[in-house]
Structure formats: C-alpha cells, structure tokens
Coordinates of C-alpha atoms in Angstrom, one line a residue:
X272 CA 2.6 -4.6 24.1
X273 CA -0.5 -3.7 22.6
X274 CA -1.6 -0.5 21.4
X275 CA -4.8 0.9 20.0
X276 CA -4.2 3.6 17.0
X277 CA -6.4 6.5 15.8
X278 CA -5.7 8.4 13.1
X279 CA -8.3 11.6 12.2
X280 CA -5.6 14.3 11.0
X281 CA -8.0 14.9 7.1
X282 CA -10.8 13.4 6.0
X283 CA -10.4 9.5 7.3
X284 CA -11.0 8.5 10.0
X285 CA -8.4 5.2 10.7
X286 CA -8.8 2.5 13.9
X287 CA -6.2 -0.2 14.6
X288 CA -4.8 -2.7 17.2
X289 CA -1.2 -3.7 17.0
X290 CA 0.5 -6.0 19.1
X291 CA 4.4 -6.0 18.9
X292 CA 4.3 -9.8 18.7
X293 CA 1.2 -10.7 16.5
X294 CA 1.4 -7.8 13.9
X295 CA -1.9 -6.1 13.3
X296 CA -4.9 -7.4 15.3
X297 CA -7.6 -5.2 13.6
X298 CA -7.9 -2.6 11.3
X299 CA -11.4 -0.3 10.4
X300 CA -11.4 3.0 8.4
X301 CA -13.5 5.3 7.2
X302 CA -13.2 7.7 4.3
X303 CA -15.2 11.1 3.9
X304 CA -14.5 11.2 -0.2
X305 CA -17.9 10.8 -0.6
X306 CA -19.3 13.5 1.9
X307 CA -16.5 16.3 0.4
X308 CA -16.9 15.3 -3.4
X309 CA -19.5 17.7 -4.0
X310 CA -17.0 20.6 -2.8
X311 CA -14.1 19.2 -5.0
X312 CA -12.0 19.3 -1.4
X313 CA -12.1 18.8 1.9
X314 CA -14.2 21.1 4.2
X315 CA -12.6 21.2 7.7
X316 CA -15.7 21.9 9.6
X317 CA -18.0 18.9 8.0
X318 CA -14.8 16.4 8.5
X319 CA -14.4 17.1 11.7
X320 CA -18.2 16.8 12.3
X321 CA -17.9 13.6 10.4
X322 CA -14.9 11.9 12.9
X323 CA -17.2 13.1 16.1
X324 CA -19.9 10.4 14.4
X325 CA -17.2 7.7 13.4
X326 CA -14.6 7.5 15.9
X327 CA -16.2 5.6 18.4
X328 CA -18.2 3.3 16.7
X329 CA -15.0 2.4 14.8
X330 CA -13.3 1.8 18.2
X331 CA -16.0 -0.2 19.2
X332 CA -15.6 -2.3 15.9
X333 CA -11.7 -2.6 16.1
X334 CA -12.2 -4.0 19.8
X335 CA -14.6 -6.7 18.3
X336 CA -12.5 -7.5 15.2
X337 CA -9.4 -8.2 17.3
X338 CA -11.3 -9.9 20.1
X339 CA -10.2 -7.7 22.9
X340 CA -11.3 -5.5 25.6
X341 CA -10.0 -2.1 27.3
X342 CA -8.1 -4.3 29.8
X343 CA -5.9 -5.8 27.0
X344 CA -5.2 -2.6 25.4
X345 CA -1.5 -1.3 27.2
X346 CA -1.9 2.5 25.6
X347 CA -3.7 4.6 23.1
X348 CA -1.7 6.1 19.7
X349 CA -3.8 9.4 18.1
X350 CA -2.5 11.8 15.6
X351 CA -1.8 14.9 16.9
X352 CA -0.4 16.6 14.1
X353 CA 0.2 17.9 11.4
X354 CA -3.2 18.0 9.9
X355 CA -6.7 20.3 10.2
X356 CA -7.1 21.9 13.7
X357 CA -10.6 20.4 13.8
X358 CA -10.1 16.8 12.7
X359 CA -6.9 16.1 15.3
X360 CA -8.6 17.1 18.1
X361 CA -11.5 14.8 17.7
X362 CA -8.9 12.5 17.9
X363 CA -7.3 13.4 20.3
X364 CA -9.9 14.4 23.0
X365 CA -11.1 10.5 22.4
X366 CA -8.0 8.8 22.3
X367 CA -6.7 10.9 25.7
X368 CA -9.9 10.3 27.5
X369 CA -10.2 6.8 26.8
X370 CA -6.8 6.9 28.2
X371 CA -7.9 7.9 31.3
X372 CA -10.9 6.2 31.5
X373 CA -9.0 2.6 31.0
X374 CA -6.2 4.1 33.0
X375 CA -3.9 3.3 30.2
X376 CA -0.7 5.4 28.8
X377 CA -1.3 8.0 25.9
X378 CA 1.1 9.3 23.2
X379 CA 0.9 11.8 20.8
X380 CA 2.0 10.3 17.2
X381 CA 3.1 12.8 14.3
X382 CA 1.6 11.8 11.0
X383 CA 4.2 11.7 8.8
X384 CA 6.4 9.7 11.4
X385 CA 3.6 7.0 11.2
X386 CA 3.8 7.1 6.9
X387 CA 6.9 7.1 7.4
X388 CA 7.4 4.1 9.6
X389 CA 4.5 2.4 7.5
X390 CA 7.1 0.0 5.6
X391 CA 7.7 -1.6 8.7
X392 CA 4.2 -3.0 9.0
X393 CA 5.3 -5.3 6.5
X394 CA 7.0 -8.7 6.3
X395 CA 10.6 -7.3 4.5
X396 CA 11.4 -3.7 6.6
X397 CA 14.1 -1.5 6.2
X398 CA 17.1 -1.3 8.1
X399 CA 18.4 1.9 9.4
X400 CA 19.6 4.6 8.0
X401 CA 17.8 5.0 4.9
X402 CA 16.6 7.6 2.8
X403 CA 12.3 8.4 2.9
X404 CA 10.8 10.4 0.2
X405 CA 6.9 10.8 1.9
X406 CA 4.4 11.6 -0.8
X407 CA 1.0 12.5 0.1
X408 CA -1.8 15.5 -0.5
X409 CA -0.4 18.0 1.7
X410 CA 3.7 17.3 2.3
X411 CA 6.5 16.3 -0.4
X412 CA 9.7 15.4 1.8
X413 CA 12.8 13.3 1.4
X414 CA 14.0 12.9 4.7
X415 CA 17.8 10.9 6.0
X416 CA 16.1 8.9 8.7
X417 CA 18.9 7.5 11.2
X418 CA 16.8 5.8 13.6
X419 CA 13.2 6.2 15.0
X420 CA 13.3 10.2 16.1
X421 CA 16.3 10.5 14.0
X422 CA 15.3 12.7 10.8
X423 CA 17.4 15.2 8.8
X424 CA 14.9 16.9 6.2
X425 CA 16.9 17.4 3.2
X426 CA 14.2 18.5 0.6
X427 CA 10.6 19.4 1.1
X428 CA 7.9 21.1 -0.9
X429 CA 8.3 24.9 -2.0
X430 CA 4.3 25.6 -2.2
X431 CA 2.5 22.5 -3.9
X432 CA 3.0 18.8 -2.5
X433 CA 2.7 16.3 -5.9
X434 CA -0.4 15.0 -4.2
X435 CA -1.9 18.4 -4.2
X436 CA -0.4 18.5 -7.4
X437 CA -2.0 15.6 -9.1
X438 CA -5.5 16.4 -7.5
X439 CA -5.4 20.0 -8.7
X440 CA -4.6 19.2 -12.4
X441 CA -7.2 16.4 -12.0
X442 CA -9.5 18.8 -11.3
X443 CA -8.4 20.9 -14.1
X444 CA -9.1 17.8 -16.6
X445 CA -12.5 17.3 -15.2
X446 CA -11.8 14.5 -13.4
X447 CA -13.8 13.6 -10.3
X448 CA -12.7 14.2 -6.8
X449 CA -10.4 13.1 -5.2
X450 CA -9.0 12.9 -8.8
X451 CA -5.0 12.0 -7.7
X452 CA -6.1 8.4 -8.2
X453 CA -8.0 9.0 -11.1
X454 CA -5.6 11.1 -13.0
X455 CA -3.5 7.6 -13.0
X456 CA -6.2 5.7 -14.9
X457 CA -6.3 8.4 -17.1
X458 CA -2.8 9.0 -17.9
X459 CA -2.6 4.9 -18.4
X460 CA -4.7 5.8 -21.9
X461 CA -1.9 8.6 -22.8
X462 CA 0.2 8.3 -26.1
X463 CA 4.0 8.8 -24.7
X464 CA 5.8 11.7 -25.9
X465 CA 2.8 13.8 -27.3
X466 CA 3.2 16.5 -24.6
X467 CA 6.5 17.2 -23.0
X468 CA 6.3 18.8 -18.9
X469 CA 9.3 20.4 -17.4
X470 CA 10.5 18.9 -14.3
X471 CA 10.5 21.8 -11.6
X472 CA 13.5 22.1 -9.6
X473 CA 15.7 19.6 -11.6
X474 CA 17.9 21.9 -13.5
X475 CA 19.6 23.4 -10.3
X476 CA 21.2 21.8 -7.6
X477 CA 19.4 21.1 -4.0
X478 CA 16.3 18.8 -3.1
X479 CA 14.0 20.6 -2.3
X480 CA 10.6 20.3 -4.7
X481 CA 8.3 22.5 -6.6
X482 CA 5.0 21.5 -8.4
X483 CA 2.8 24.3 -8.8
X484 CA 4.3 25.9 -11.6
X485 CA 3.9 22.4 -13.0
X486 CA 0.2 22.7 -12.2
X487 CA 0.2 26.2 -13.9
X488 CA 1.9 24.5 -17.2
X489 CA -0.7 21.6 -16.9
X490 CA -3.6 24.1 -17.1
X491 CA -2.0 26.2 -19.6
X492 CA -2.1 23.0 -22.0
X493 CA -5.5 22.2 -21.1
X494 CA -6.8 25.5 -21.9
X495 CA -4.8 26.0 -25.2
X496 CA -5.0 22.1 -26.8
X497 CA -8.9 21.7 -25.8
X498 CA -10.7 19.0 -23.9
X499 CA -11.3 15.8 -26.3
X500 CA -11.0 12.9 -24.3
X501 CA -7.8 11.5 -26.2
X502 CA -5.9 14.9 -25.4
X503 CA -6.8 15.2 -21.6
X504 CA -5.6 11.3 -21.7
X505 CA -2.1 12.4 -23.1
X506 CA -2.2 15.7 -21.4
X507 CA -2.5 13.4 -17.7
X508 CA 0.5 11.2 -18.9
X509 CA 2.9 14.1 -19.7
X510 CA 1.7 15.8 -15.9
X511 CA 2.2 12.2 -14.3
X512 CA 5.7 11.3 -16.3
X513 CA 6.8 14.9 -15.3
X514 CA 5.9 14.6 -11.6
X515 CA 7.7 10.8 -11.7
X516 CA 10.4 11.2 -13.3
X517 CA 10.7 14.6 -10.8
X518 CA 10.5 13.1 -7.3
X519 CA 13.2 10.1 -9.3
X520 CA 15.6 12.7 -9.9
X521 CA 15.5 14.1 -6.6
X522 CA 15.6 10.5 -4.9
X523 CA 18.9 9.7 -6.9
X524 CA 20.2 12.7 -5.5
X525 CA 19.9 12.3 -2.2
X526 CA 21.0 8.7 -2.1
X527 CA 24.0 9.9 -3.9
X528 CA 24.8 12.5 -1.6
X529 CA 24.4 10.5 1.4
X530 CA 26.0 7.2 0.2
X531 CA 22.9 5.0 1.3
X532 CA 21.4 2.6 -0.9
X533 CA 18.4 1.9 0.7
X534 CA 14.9 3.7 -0.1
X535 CA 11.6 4.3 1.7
X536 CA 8.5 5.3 -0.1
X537 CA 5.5 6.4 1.8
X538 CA 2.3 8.4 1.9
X539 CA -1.0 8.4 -0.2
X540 CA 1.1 9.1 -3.6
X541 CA 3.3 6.2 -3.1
X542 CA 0.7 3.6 -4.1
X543 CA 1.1 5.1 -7.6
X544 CA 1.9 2.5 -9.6
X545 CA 4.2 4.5 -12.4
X546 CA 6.0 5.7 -9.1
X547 CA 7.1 2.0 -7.7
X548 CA 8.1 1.0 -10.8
X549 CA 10.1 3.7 -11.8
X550 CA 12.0 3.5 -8.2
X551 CA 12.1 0.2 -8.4
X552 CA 14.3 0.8 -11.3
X553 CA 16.2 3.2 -10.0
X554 CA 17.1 1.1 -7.3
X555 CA 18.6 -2.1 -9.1
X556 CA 20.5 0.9 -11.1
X557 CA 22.4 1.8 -7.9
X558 CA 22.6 -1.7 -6.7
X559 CA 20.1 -0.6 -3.8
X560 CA 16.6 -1.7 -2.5
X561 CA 13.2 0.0 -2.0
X562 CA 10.5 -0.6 0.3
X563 CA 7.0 0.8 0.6
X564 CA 3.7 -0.3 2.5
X565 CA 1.2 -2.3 0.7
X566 CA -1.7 0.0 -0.6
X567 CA -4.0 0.2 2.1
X568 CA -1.3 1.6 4.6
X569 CA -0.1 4.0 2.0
X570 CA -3.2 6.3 2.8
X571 CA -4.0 7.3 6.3
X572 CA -5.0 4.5 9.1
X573 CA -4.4 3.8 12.5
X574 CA -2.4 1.1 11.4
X575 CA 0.5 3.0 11.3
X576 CA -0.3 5.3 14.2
X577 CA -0.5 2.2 16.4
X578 CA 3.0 1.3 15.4
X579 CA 4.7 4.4 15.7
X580 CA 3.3 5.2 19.1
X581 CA 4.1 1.5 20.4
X582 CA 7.7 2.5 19.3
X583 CA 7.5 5.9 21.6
X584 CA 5.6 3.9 24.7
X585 CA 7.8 1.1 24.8
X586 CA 10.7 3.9 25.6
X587 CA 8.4 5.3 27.7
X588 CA 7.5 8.7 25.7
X589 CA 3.8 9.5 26.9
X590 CA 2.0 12.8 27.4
X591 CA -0.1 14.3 30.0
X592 CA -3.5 15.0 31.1
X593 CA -3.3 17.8 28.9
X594 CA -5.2 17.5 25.1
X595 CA -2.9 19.5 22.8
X596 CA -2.8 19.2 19.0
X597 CA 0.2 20.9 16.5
X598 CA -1.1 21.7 13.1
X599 CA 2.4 22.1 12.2
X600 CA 4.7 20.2 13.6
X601 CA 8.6 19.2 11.9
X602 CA 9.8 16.2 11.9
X603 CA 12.9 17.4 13.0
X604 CA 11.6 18.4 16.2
X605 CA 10.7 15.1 17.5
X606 CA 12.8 13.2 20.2
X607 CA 14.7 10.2 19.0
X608 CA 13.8 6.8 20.8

C-alpha cells in the first residue's frame, strides 16, 4: 500500500509518500519560521494563509520526487488534529478532495499518534508495549502505548509543554525565534553548577508535568543576575539541565511503575541532544532500550502522517465525505487497530 501524507496542524507544512514495502518514497516540507519570526510566534491566520500557497505545489513536488502519479497513490493521510483550527483544515479540505477526485480512501491522522509512531520510520523500531514520553511546542505526554490505538495517558502537561517552555525562556534571553533550538547552543557555552533550577513536579508522587513556574524562575534569574552574555549562557544550561533532568525523572517513573523497559522519545524536543543522551543513560541503568526518530522526523512532516494513516487504512479505518477537523482531540479516544 501506498499512501500520500499531509501534515499542516502549525506552522509547516509536511508532504510524504510511503509505501509499506519500500519505506519512504518522498518527502518535501516547508517551514513558516521565517514568515512568524518577526512576531516571536506563530500567527494562526498568516499560517494558514501560508499552507493555502504551499500545499499543493508540495504535493505536486512529492509526486515527482517519488516518481508516481494519482493512480499509484491507494489513500490520502492529513492531520486533522490537534493543532490551529485554521492550518488543519487547509489540510484537510486538500487532502479529502483529492481523495475524491482520485477516487482514493481518506483517513484522518491525529498528530501526536503520527510523532508518536515516528520511531517506526526507522531501521531498529520498537516492539509493543512501551512507554512514549512525546515532547514538542504545544503537548508534554508520557503515554503506556499497547498497540497502535492502544494509549493509556499517564502524565501530561499541567499548563506549559517544555517545548513552549524552552521557547519562552529563549525568548526571555533574547534569543531569536523559534529560540527552543537555540537555547541548546546556548546552554552548550554554560559553566555547570553556576545556577541551580528546581525540577517542577518531582518532589511529589504522580507523572504528570509542570514547566511554567520553571519559566517564571528562569525569568526571575534573568531579571535579577543581568544579561552579559556569559550569564544568559549559564542561566540557559541550568533552564535546560532542569527541564532534562525533569522529563528523566518522570520517564524512570513510569517505566518503573509499569515494568516495561522499553522507551519512545518523540516530538520536536526530542532531537535535543542533552535529552538523548541523558535517556540513553537512563536506559542502560535499567537494562532497557530507547528509540527515537532521526532529526528530521522529530519535527512535523508527512512522513509520519503517511505511516500512521497507512496503519488505520490497511484495517480499513477511513472517513467520510465530510471535512471535519478536532483542535483537541485525546489520544485516548482513538480506536485501536
């Protein structure tokens, strides 16, 4: 089976091709950082705008890359949630019609199902169950994942994600937008041990995460210890340790509690480098293994939709005619395959 993936749920617009037998055929996608870095964020409206222009040129371009046409394409993957209101339904009005214009099935692929299935994209994938802590801007969950369909949230994000976290407090250091990536350099140039962060959540039981006050502690430092470039170096690897060492604890939990000894790490925060390595640790400590998409799938692309909504069309899970988008949308909720 082949499938053709769109993913337009922020401010990227991601195209693939996957075939269940070849692996990825083709793979295009756009990012908006430039168009929202003026703002220091994203601006629903002028992403949406900006996947109206791209989508179907990137279509067009993932056809040619692949070196297919509509006739060898068996279904169409979009992202129909959670994300901006805007943004999905570009997607989804193009991937549906196409749909019925090539007379091909549709499915409608949750986002954080497709990070979260990312890992499979590569050569070594996971076997079920394992545990997935999904890291990106706008969700922080560490989900008990069965089976395809088969999720158990057992921690998620009180009010910041760390990815909204780390951008925030990159901000905050005058770093440029999106600064998530850039607080990472920065913190790269800290002197360990100079600042010491709390790490939210961690002195009570549970797994569920909170990183604004974190933010709020960040800022409060900023303000008080002033803005030479040395200091906002040291001040970015205390924030970054402390957010680390955070989402470690919490992982370690879960794992414990469950028994499992296998690890997923996925979304846009996973490709931070302190991250894998300090998982990667954890892991040979409790005699388990990790796993996690290269970089370029840790982001959003249709690399990952494609996949995930191959899984849901080859057990026949399709939608309608109608073009329906959830903002919100828990994981919970979806059917298993």
């Amino acid at each position: 089976m082949r499938v053709l993936g769109i993913e337009s749920s922020c401010d990227e617009t991601g195209i693939a091709i996957y075939d269940d037998a070849l692996g990825i055929l083709s793979h295009q996608l756009y990012s908006q950082v430039k168009l929202h870095a003026d703002y220091g964020g994203v601006v629903p409206e002028l992403a949406s705008r900006d996947h109206v222009r791209k989508t179907l040129p990137l279509i067009q371009a993932a056809l040619a890359e692949a070196g297919c046409g509509p006739e060898q394409i068996d279904g169409i993957a979009y992202t129909a949630g959670p994300g901006l209101v805007g943004a999905l339904l570009v997607g989804a009005t193009v991937g549906r019609s196409l749909a019925m214009a090539w007379n091909k099935p549709a499915v409608a692929v949750h986002h954080m199902e497709g990070h979260l299935l990312a890992p499979m994209l590569e050569a070594r994938v996971p076997a079920f169950p394992f545990i997935a802590l999904l890291v990106s801007g706008g969700h922080t969950l560490l989900v008990q994942v069965d089976g395809i369909g088969r999720y158990q949230i057992l921690g998620e994000s009180i009010d910041d994600a760390a990815g909204e976290a780390f951008d925030k407090t990159a901000k905050l250091l005058g770093l440029d937008y999106p600064g998530g990536a850039a607080l990472a350099r920065l913190a790269e140039q800290g002197t360990p041990g100079r600042f010491i962060f709390p790490r939210p959540m961690t002195d009570r039981p549970g797994l569920d995460f909170s990183f604004s006050g974190l933010k709020t502690f960040a800022a409060n430092t900023i303000r008080s210890e002033g803005h030479d470039e040395k200091t906002r170096a040291d001040i970015a690897h205390a924030f970054q340790c402390a957010v680390v060492d955070t989402l470690a604890i919490k992982c370690k939990r879960a794992l414990k509690q469950t028994g499992l000894k296998r690890l997923v790490i996925a979304g846009g925060v996973s490709a931070n480098r302190q991250l894998r390595e300090q998982l990667q640790t954890l892991m040979l400590e409790l005699k388990g293994e990790v796993f996690y998409p290269r970089p370029e799938y840790c982001t959003d692309n249709g690399a990952m939709i494609a996949y995930a909504g191959l899984q849901r069309l080859k057990a026949g899970q399709t939608v309608g005619l109608a073009i329906q988008v959830q903002p919100r949308w828990s994981l919970e909720s979806l059917p298993p395959v």
